[in-house]
Amino acid sequence: MHEFSIIQNLIPQIEEFLLKGNYKKVNKILLEVGVMSGVIQDALEFAYDICSKGSAIEGAALSIRMVPVSASCEKCFIKFEVHDYSFVCPQCNGADLKFLSGSELTIKEIEVEEA
Amino acid sequence: MTTKVITIDTQILKKNEIAASENRELFKKHKVLAINLLSSPGSGKTALLVHTCSVLKEKINVSVTVGDLQTEADALRIARAGVPVVQINTGTACHLDAHMVQQSLKSLPLEQTDILFIENVGNLVCPATFDVGEHLKVVLLSVAEGEEKPLKYPPIFQHADCVCINKTDLLPHVDFNLNQCRDNLQRICPHAPVFEFSCKTGEGLSTWYNWLLNKWAAAFGEAC
Ligand SMILES: Nc1nc2c(ncn2[C@@H]2O[C@H](COP(=O)(O)OP(=O)(O)OP(=O)(O)O)[C@@H](O)[C@H]2O)c(=O)[nH]1
Ligand SMILES: [Mg+2]
Ligand SMILES: [Zn+2]
């Protein structure tokens, strides 16, 4: 249940942002979560519902964009999406990959109301 | 009333990332190779460290940080191997984070450490998300846990720098398909070497020791 730790890291960052920009409130929060980040979307939403209550961001809608795993082959340099956890190059079957996406845990954007 | 959308593009775990980089700096300064040891509860992380510390301490300096929700039991077992060790009690947290590790480093003789082992909380999910500033991730599984572990927990296995299969002495007693497990690992982490051993009999441990010493030598050591 490390999703609680993650949300507890998220909330103060948004609160600080509101305070600094002197915004009235936040309506929406968009997160990007990589499929390989080890975070479960449902658990994140559940933790958010519980932890946001009583905080300055209470009521803000959380939306989560899941990011697929993508990689490039270090041999033939093609880029591809990894499906089904098959970590080999579809062209040469090589396993020497560079990961381009899939482990994100990012606050992408927020929608705020100006004071 | 006007609303506006602001691009943020910041890591949610920014604080952890900062602490992890500080740890990395500290490791670099003291020429410490830091190894994050990950597994389910009871796979044999502490047993492996007890053996590894007793053997490696004859050649290099080793220290250990060990995380559990409660108790000092694991630290006491490792202390008997005669190496510096600190216990972190995480309370309710299911993983170590970079701050907890940073705190524990204050009680370890880093300037006299070549390899630092960080025994994470027994858990194959949560610790995968938290960088503690380590150089290498070692994932351990035991033959009592089933050969599907790598397929069930891809994030942790995918980031492994090596995988250890422990408790091979139990192979005659359990329905563990070792070949299938090797295939599964080949699929999820084809880059990671696999070591198979028993911490009970000691069989197979020498290749693991050699791997560690080579990694250390490649990172910081003089040719040994
Ligand atoms: N038969 C056998 N038992 C082992 C082996 N390695 C460890 N054990 C036993 O497995 C149990 C768990 O080992 P630990 O070393 O405590 O495992 P751990 O991963 O540190 O456990 P946590 O810290 O609680 O997550 C202990 O009773 C060990 O004696 C092995 O190679 N063979
Ligand atoms: Mg232990
Ligand atoms: Zn290729």
Tab-separated table of N, CA and C and ligand atoms in Angstrom, chain A residues 72-78 80 88-97, ligand 3:
chain	number	residue	atom	x	y	z
A	72	SER	N	13.820	1.331	-26.797
A	72	SER	CA	14.500	1.274	-28.084
A	72	SER	C	15.593	0.227	-27.975
A	73	CYS	N	15.858	-0.435	-29.093
A	73	CYS	CA	16.863	-1.488	-29.118
A	73	CYS	C	18.230	-0.847	-29.308
A	74	GLU	N	19.202	-1.248	-28.500
A	74	GLU	CA	20.531	-0.666	-28.579
A	74	GLU	C	21.309	-1.193	-29.780
A	75	LYS	N	20.767	-2.238	-30.428
A	75	LYS	CA	21.451	-2.805	-31.601
A	75	LYS	C	20.895	-2.218	-32.886
A	76	CYS	N	19.551	-2.338	-33.048
A	76	CYS	CA	19.016	-1.853	-34.334
A	76	CYS	C	18.289	-0.520	-34.197
A	77	PHE	N	18.288	0.026	-32.996
A	77	PHE	CA	17.786	1.383	-32.755
A	77	PHE	C	16.319	1.625	-33.115
A	78	ILE	N	15.532	0.558	-33.253
A	78	ILE	CA	14.115	0.794	-33.490
A	78	ILE	C	13.435	1.055	-32.148
A	80	PHE	N	9.900	0.742	-29.893
A	80	PHE	CA	8.695	-0.088	-29.881
A	80	PHE	C	8.032	-0.043	-28.510
A	88	VAL	N	12.084	-7.949	-25.142
A	88	VAL	CA	13.062	-8.204	-26.200
A	88	VAL	C	12.664	-7.415	-27.446
A	89	CYS	N	13.660	-7.102	-28.235
A	89	CYS	CA	13.430	-6.353	-29.462
A	89	CYS	C	12.633	-7.214	-30.446
A	90	PRO	N	11.545	-6.667	-31.004
A	90	PRO	CA	10.720	-7.458	-31.919
A	90	PRO	C	11.456	-7.751	-33.235
A	91	GLN	N	12.510	-6.985	-33.527
A	91	GLN	CA	13.213	-7.179	-34.796
A	91	GLN	C	14.370	-8.171	-34.680
A	92	CYS	N	15.241	-7.956	-33.635
A	92	CYS	CA	16.446	-8.805	-33.563
A	92	CYS	C	16.405	-9.751	-32.360
A	93	ASN	N	15.345	-9.677	-31.571
A	93	ASN	CA	15.228	-10.528	-30.387
A	93	ASN	C	16.240	-10.203	-29.294
A	94	GLY	N	17.000	-9.122	-29.498
A	94	GLY	CA	18.016	-8.742	-28.521
A	94	GLY	C	17.375	-8.209	-27.229
A	95	ALA	N	18.136	-8.296	-26.137
A	95	ALA	CA	17.604	-7.874	-24.846
A	95	ALA	C	18.283	-6.609	-24.343
A	96	ASP	N	19.133	-6.025	-25.176
A	96	ASP	CA	19.833	-4.816	-24.764
A	96	ASP	C	18.970	-3.606	-25.118
A	97	LEU	N	18.103	-3.231	-24.171
A	97	LEU	CA	17.112	-2.208	-24.455
A	97	LEU	C	17.358	-0.954	-23.640
C	3	ZN	ZN	16.947	-4.993	-32.117
